[in-house]
CSV table of C-alpha atoms and ligand atoms in Angstrom, one decimal:
chain,number,residue,atom,x,y,z
A,672,UNK,CA,5.5,14.2,-4.5
A,673,UNK,CA,3.2,13.1,-1.7
A,674,UNK,CA,-0.4,12.3,-2.1
A,675,UNK,CA,-3.1,11.4,0.5
A,676,UNK,CA,-6.7,10.4,0.8
A,677,UNK,CA,-8.0,13.3,2.9
A,678,UNK,CA,-11.6,13.3,4.0
A,679,UNK,CA,-12.4,10.9,1.1
A,680,UNK,CA,-10.7,13.1,-1.5
A,681,UNK,CA,-7.4,12.9,-3.4
A,682,UNK,CA,-5.0,15.6,-2.3
A,683,UNK,CA,-1.4,16.6,-3.0
A,684,UNK,CA,0.3,17.2,0.3
A,685,UNK,CA,3.5,19.0,1.6
A,686,UNK,CA,4.5,19.9,5.2
A,687,UNK,CA,1.0,19.2,6.7
A,688,UNK,CA,-0.7,21.3,4.0
A,689,UNK,CA,-2.8,20.1,1.1
A,690,UNK,CA,-4.3,21.0,-2.3
A,691,UNK,CA,-7.5,19.3,-3.4
A,692,UNK,CA,-6.7,17.6,-6.8
A,693,UNK,CA,-10.1,17.7,-8.4
A,694,UNK,CA,-10.6,21.4,-7.6
A,695,UNK,CA,-7.0,22.4,-8.6
A,696,UNK,CA,-7.2,20.5,-11.8
A,697,UNK,CA,-10.7,21.9,-12.6
A,698,UNK,CA,-12.1,18.4,-12.8
A,699,UNK,CA,-9.4,16.9,-15.0
A,700,UNK,CA,-8.6,14.4,-12.3
A,701,UNK,CA,-11.2,12.9,-10.0
A,702,UNK,CA,-11.4,13.3,-6.3
A,703,UNK,CA,-11.4,9.5,-6.0
A,704,UNK,CA,-8.0,8.5,-4.8
A,705,UNK,CA,-8.4,4.9,-6.1
A,706,UNK,CA,-9.0,6.2,-9.7
A,707,UNK,CA,-5.7,8.2,-9.9
A,708,UNK,CA,-3.4,5.2,-10.5
A,709,UNK,CA,-4.9,4.5,-13.9
A,710,UNK,CA,-3.7,7.9,-15.1
A,711,UNK,CA,-0.5,8.0,-13.0
A,712,UNK,CA,1.9,9.3,-15.7
A,713,UNK,CA,-0.4,12.3,-16.7
A,714,UNK,CA,-1.2,13.0,-13.1
A,715,UNK,CA,2.5,13.2,-12.0
A,716,UNK,CA,3.2,15.6,-14.9
A,717,UNK,CA,0.4,17.8,-13.9
A,718,UNK,CA,1.2,17.6,-10.1
A,719,UNK,CA,4.8,18.7,-10.6
A,720,UNK,CA,3.7,22.2,-11.7
A,721,UNK,CA,1.3,22.9,-8.8
A,722,UNK,CA,2.0,25.6,-6.3
A,723,UNK,CA,1.2,25.2,-2.6
A,724,UNK,CA,0.4,28.9,-2.2
A,725,UNK,CA,-3.0,29.0,-0.6
A,726,UNK,CA,-2.9,25.4,0.4
A,727,UNK,CA,-5.1,24.4,3.4
A,728,UNK,CA,-4.1,22.6,6.6
A,729,UNK,CA,-4.2,18.8,6.6
A,730,UNK,CA,-6.2,17.2,9.4
A,731,UNK,CA,-4.4,13.9,10.1
A,732,UNK,CA,-7.5,12.4,11.7
A,733,UNK,CA,-9.2,12.6,8.3
A,734,UNK,CA,-6.6,10.5,6.3
A,735,UNK,CA,-7.7,7.3,4.6
A,736,UNK,CA,-5.8,4.6,2.7
A,737,UNK,CA,-3.8,6.1,-0.1
A,738,UNK,CA,-4.8,3.3,-2.4
A,739,UNK,CA,-8.2,2.4,-1.0
A,740,UNK,CA,-9.5,-0.2,-3.5
A,741,UNK,CA,-6.6,-2.1,-5.0
A,742,UNK,CA,-7.5,-4.9,-7.4
A,743,UNK,CA,-4.7,-7.1,-6.0
A,744,UNK,CA,-2.9,-7.0,-2.7
A,745,UNK,CA,0.2,-9.2,-2.2
A,746,UNK,CA,2.1,-10.1,0.9
A,747,UNK,CA,5.7,-11.4,1.0
A,748,UNK,CA,6.6,-13.8,3.8
A,749,UNK,CA,10.0,-14.2,5.6
A,750,UNK,CA,11.7,-11.5,3.6
A,751,UNK,CA,14.1,-10.1,6.3
A,752,UNK,CA,17.0,-12.3,7.3
A,753,UNK,CA,16.6,-11.8,11.1
A,754,UNK,CA,12.9,-12.6,10.8
A,755,UNK,CA,13.7,-15.8,8.9
A,756,UNK,CA,16.0,-16.7,11.8
A,757,UNK,CA,13.4,-16.0,14.4
A,758,UNK,CA,10.8,-18.1,12.5
A,759,UNK,CA,13.4,-20.8,12.1
A,760,UNK,CA,12.8,-21.4,8.4
A,761,UNK,CA,15.5,-21.7,5.6
A,762,UNK,CA,16.3,-18.5,3.7
A,763,UNK,CA,13.7,-18.6,0.8
A,764,UNK,CA,15.1,-19.2,-2.7
A,765,UNK,CA,12.1,-17.4,-4.3
A,766,UNK,CA,9.8,-14.9,-2.7
A,767,UNK,CA,7.1,-16.5,-0.5
A,768,UNK,CA,3.9,-14.8,-1.8
A,769,UNK,CA,0.4,-14.8,-0.4
A,770,UNK,CA,-2.7,-12.7,-0.8
A,771,UNK,CA,-4.1,-10.1,1.5
A,772,UNK,CA,-7.6,-9.8,0.2
A,773,UNK,CA,-8.4,-6.2,-0.7
A,774,UNK,CA,-11.5,-6.1,1.6
A,775,UNK,CA,-9.0,-5.9,4.5
A,776,UNK,CA,-7.5,-2.5,3.4
A,777,UNK,CA,-8.2,0.4,5.7
A,778,UNK,CA,-6.7,3.7,6.6
A,779,UNK,CA,-3.9,5.0,8.9
A,780,UNK,CA,-6.2,5.9,11.9
A,781,UNK,CA,-8.6,3.0,11.8
A,782,UNK,CA,-9.8,1.2,14.9
A,783,UNK,CA,-9.4,-2.5,14.1
A,784,UNK,CA,-11.6,-5.2,15.5
A,785,UNK,CA,-9.6,-8.2,16.9
A,786,UNK,CA,-10.7,-11.5,15.4
A,787,UNK,CA,-9.3,-13.7,18.1
A,788,UNK,CA,-6.9,-13.9,21.1
A,789,UNK,CA,-3.7,-14.3,19.0
A,790,UNK,CA,-3.5,-11.3,16.7
A,791,UNK,CA,-0.1,-9.9,15.9
A,792,UNK,CA,1.6,-6.9,14.4
A,793,UNK,CA,3.9,-6.8,11.3
A,794,UNK,CA,5.1,-3.4,10.2
A,795,UNK,CA,6.1,-3.3,6.4
A,796,UNK,CA,6.9,-0.9,3.6
A,797,UNK,CA,4.2,-1.2,1.0
A,798,UNK,CA,4.6,-0.6,-2.7
A,799,UNK,CA,1.8,0.9,-4.7
A,800,UNK,CA,1.9,0.2,-8.4
A,801,UNK,CA,1.5,3.2,-10.8
A,802,UNK,CA,1.9,1.6,-14.2
A,803,UNK,CA,0.8,-1.9,-15.1
A,804,UNK,CA,3.7,-4.3,-15.0
A,805,UNK,CA,4.1,-7.5,-17.0
A,806,UNK,CA,7.5,-9.2,-17.5
A,807,UNK,CA,9.3,-6.1,-16.1
A,808,UNK,CA,13.0,-6.4,-15.3
A,809,UNK,CA,14.3,-5.4,-11.9
A,810,UNK,CA,16.3,-2.6,-13.6
A,811,UNK,CA,13.0,-1.1,-14.9
A,812,UNK,CA,10.9,-1.9,-11.9
A,813,UNK,CA,10.9,1.4,-10.0
A,814,UNK,CA,9.4,3.2,-13.1
A,815,UNK,CA,6.3,1.1,-12.5
A,816,UNK,CA,5.9,2.2,-8.9
A,817,UNK,CA,3.6,5.1,-8.0
A,818,UNK,CA,5.1,5.3,-4.5
A,819,UNK,CA,5.6,3.8,-1.1
A,820,UNK,CA,3.5,3.9,2.1
A,821,UNK,CA,3.6,2.3,5.5
A,822,UNK,CA,1.6,-0.8,6.1
A,823,UNK,CA,0.7,-3.2,8.9
A,824,UNK,CA,0.2,-6.9,7.9
A,825,UNK,CA,-2.0,-7.6,10.9
A,826,UNK,CA,-2.1,-11.4,11.3
A,827,UNK,CA,-4.5,-13.7,13.2
A,828,UNK,CA,-2.0,-16.5,14.0
A,829,UNK,CA,-4.9,-18.9,14.8
A,830,UNK,CA,-6.6,-18.4,11.4
A,831,UNK,CA,-3.1,-18.4,9.7
A,832,UNK,CA,-2.0,-21.7,11.2
A,833,UNK,CA,-5.3,-23.6,10.8
A,834,UNK,CA,-4.6,-26.3,9.7
A,835,UNK,CA,-1.0,-26.4,10.8
A,836,UNK,CA,0.0,-28.6,7.9
A,837,UNK,CA,-1.3,-26.1,5.3
A,838,UNK,CA,-1.0,-22.6,6.8
A,839,UNK,CA,-3.6,-20.1,5.5
A,840,UNK,CA,-1.6,-16.9,5.3
A,841,UNK,CA,-4.2,-15.3,3.1
A,842,UNK,CA,-7.1,-15.8,5.4
A,843,UNK,CA,-5.1,-15.0,8.6
A,844,UNK,CA,-4.1,-11.7,7.2
A,845,UNK,CA,-7.4,-10.7,5.6
A,846,UNK,CA,-9.8,-10.1,8.4
A,847,UNK,CA,-11.5,-6.6,8.0
A,848,UNK,CA,-9.1,-3.9,8.8
A,849,UNK,CA,-6.0,-6.1,8.8
A,850,UNK,CA,-4.3,-4.2,6.0
A,851,UNK,CA,-4.0,-0.6,7.1
A,852,UNK,CA,-1.8,1.7,5.0
A,853,UNK,CA,-0.8,5.3,5.2
A,854,UNK,CA,-0.5,8.0,6.3
A,855,UNK,CA,0.5,9.2,2.7
A,856,UNK,CA,2.0,7.9,-0.5
A,857,UNK,CA,5.5,9.1,-1.3
A,858,UNK,CA,7.0,8.8,-4.8
A,859,UNK,CA,10.3,7.0,-5.2
A,860,UNK,CA,12.2,10.1,-6.2
A,861,UNK,CA,11.6,11.6,-2.7
A,862,UNK,CA,14.0,9.1,-1.1
A,863,UNK,CA,17.8,9.4,-1.1
A,864,UNK,CA,17.7,5.7,-1.8
A,865,UNK,CA,14.3,4.0,-2.3
A,866,UNK,CA,16.0,0.7,-1.5
A,867,UNK,CA,17.1,1.8,1.9
A,868,UNK,CA,14.1,3.0,4.0
A,869,UNK,CA,14.1,2.6,7.7
A,870,UNK,CA,10.9,1.2,9.3
A,871,UNK,CA,9.7,0.3,12.7
A,872,UNK,CA,6.8,-0.6,15.0
A,873,UNK,CA,6.2,0.5,18.6
A,874,UNK,CA,3.8,-1.3,21.0
A,875,UNK,CA,2.4,1.1,23.5
A,876,UNK,CA,5.4,3.4,22.9
A,877,UNK,CA,8.0,0.6,23.2
A,878,UNK,CA,10.1,-0.4,20.2
A,879,UNK,CA,9.3,-3.9,19.0
A,880,UNK,CA,10.5,-3.8,15.4
A,881,UNK,CA,13.2,-1.8,13.6
A,882,UNK,CA,15.0,-2.4,10.3
A,883,UNK,CA,15.6,-1.0,6.8
A,884,UNK,CA,14.4,-2.2,3.4
A,885,UNK,CA,18.1,-2.5,2.6
A,886,UNK,CA,17.9,-5.7,4.6
A,887,UNK,CA,15.2,-7.3,2.4
A,888,UNK,CA,16.2,-10.6,1.0
A,889,UNK,CA,14.2,-9.8,-2.2
A,890,UNK,CA,14.3,-6.1,-2.9
A,891,UNK,CA,11.4,-4.1,-4.3
A,892,UNK,CA,12.8,-4.4,-7.9
A,893,UNK,CA,13.3,-8.1,-7.5
A,894,UNK,CA,9.8,-8.6,-6.2
A,895,UNK,CA,8.3,-6.7,-9.1
A,896,UNK,CA,10.4,-8.7,-11.6
A,897,UNK,CA,9.3,-12.0,-10.0
A,898,UNK,CA,5.6,-11.2,-9.6
A,899,UNK,CA,5.3,-9.5,-13.1
A,900,UNK,CA,7.0,-12.5,-14.6
A,901,UNK,CA,4.0,-14.6,-13.5
A,902,UNK,CA,1.0,-12.2,-13.5
A,903,UNK,CA,0.1,-8.6,-14.4
A,904,UNK,CA,0.5,-6.0,-11.6
A,905,UNK,CA,-2.2,-3.4,-12.0
A,906,UNK,CA,-2.2,0.4,-11.1
A,907,UNK,CA,-3.2,0.8,-7.5
A,908,UNK,CA,-2.1,-2.8,-6.5
A,909,UNK,CA,-0.3,-3.2,-3.2
A,910,UNK,CA,2.8,-5.2,-2.3
A,911,UNK,CA,3.4,-5.7,1.4
A,912,UNK,CA,7.2,-6.3,1.2
A,913,UNK,CA,7.7,-8.3,4.4
A,914,UNK,CA,8.2,-7.7,8.1
A,915,UNK,CA,11.4,-7.4,10.1
A,916,UNK,CA,12.0,-9.5,13.3
A,917,UNK,CA,10.2,-8.6,16.5
A,918,UNK,CA,6.7,-10.0,15.9
A,919,UNK,CA,4.6,-10.9,19.0
A,920,UNK,CA,4.1,-14.6,18.3
A,921,UNK,CA,7.8,-15.3,18.4
A,922,UNK,CA,8.4,-13.5,21.7
A,923,UNK,CA,9.1,-15.5,24.9
A,924,UNK,CA,6.4,-15.6,26.1
A,925,UNK,CA,4.3,-14.7,23.1
A,926,UNK,CA,2.6,-11.3,23.1
A,927,UNK,CA,-0.6,-10.6,21.3
A,928,UNK,CA,-2.8,-7.5,20.7
A,929,UNK,CA,-5.5,-6.6,23.1
A,930,UNK,CA,-8.2,-3.9,23.1
A,931,UNK,CA,-6.0,-1.8,25.4
A,932,UNK,CA,-3.0,-1.8,23.0
A,933,UNK,CA,-1.8,0.8,20.5
A,934,UNK,CA,0.7,0.1,17.7
A,935,UNK,CA,2.6,2.8,16.0
A,936,UNK,CA,4.1,2.1,12.6
A,937,UNK,CA,6.6,4.4,10.9
A,938,UNK,CA,9.0,4.6,7.9
A,939,UNK,CA,11.5,7.3,7.1
A,940,UNK,CA,10.2,10.1,4.9
A,941,UNK,CA,6.7,8.5,4.7
A,942,UNK,CA,5.4,9.1,8.3
A,943,UNK,CA,3.7,7.4,11.2
A,944,UNK,CA,0.3,5.8,11.7
A,945,UNK,CA,-1.2,4.5,14.9
A,946,UNK,CA,-3.9,1.9,15.5
A,947,UNK,CA,-6.0,0.8,18.4
A,948,UNK,CA,-8.3,-2.2,18.7
A,949,UNK,CA,-11.7,-3.4,19.8
A,950,UNK,CA,-12.5,-6.9,20.9
A,951,UNK,CA,-14.7,-8.7,18.4
A,952,UNK,CA,-17.1,-11.5,19.4
A,953,UNK,CA,-14.4,-14.1,19.1
A,954,UNK,CA,-12.4,-12.3,21.7
A,955,UNK,CA,-15.2,-11.4,24.1
A,956,UNK,CA,-16.4,-15.0,24.1
B,1473,LIG,ZN1,3.9,-9.7,6.6
């Protein structure tokens, strides 16, 4: 099953067509995409019996974040081996977890304001929680996942590394618009193997990142086991699972985003989203 936030309303989608959930369910489920995750089990049972006969055409320019108001949004640092190598850090023994504050969440077609001269891209596969998770084992973890979407963990490397001795990952990755997700949410059963999803990022059409979630140091089930052993994961929460190698700050010379750039982020069976940028006052000077 695939859901989207289309023109501010929750829809089921298939092959560029959609059904409006509130209308098709005669009001049983709300049009508010954020609200659906608290009734995820009932919703998926209902959704499985819906027909796409008479469905309308999806307008990609109207898509918003498939989980627009998560209570919690987690980021995982250095979770791909080649990215750990390019950063020059040791392979982590436990997941490196930070917060991307939820006010940074935006949609798949947003224009993002740059907060400074050293803003970077990080394509990631993002988990959306469907059933609350507390002390969940890795073996049971996928049953708590609503689905997967594509994300960009946009990062202001100046904010992030200020002060250098105590990096502020959470702040550097939480400027408004720095957590775009989309274009749709795809349930785990739609993948041949939900632990092997290819993802990548293009900068102005040129490949800069490409990998697969099979290369994650901590897999999605391991991340859910670890996080839910410490706190409660709530319906609609996001986990940005980490970025592969190829970020701009580690290029030689470093390459950062400008208002004339476009980044395209994709993952197999989920789709593609593209973002452009405007220069905020910190960039215009
Ligand atoms: Zn990241």
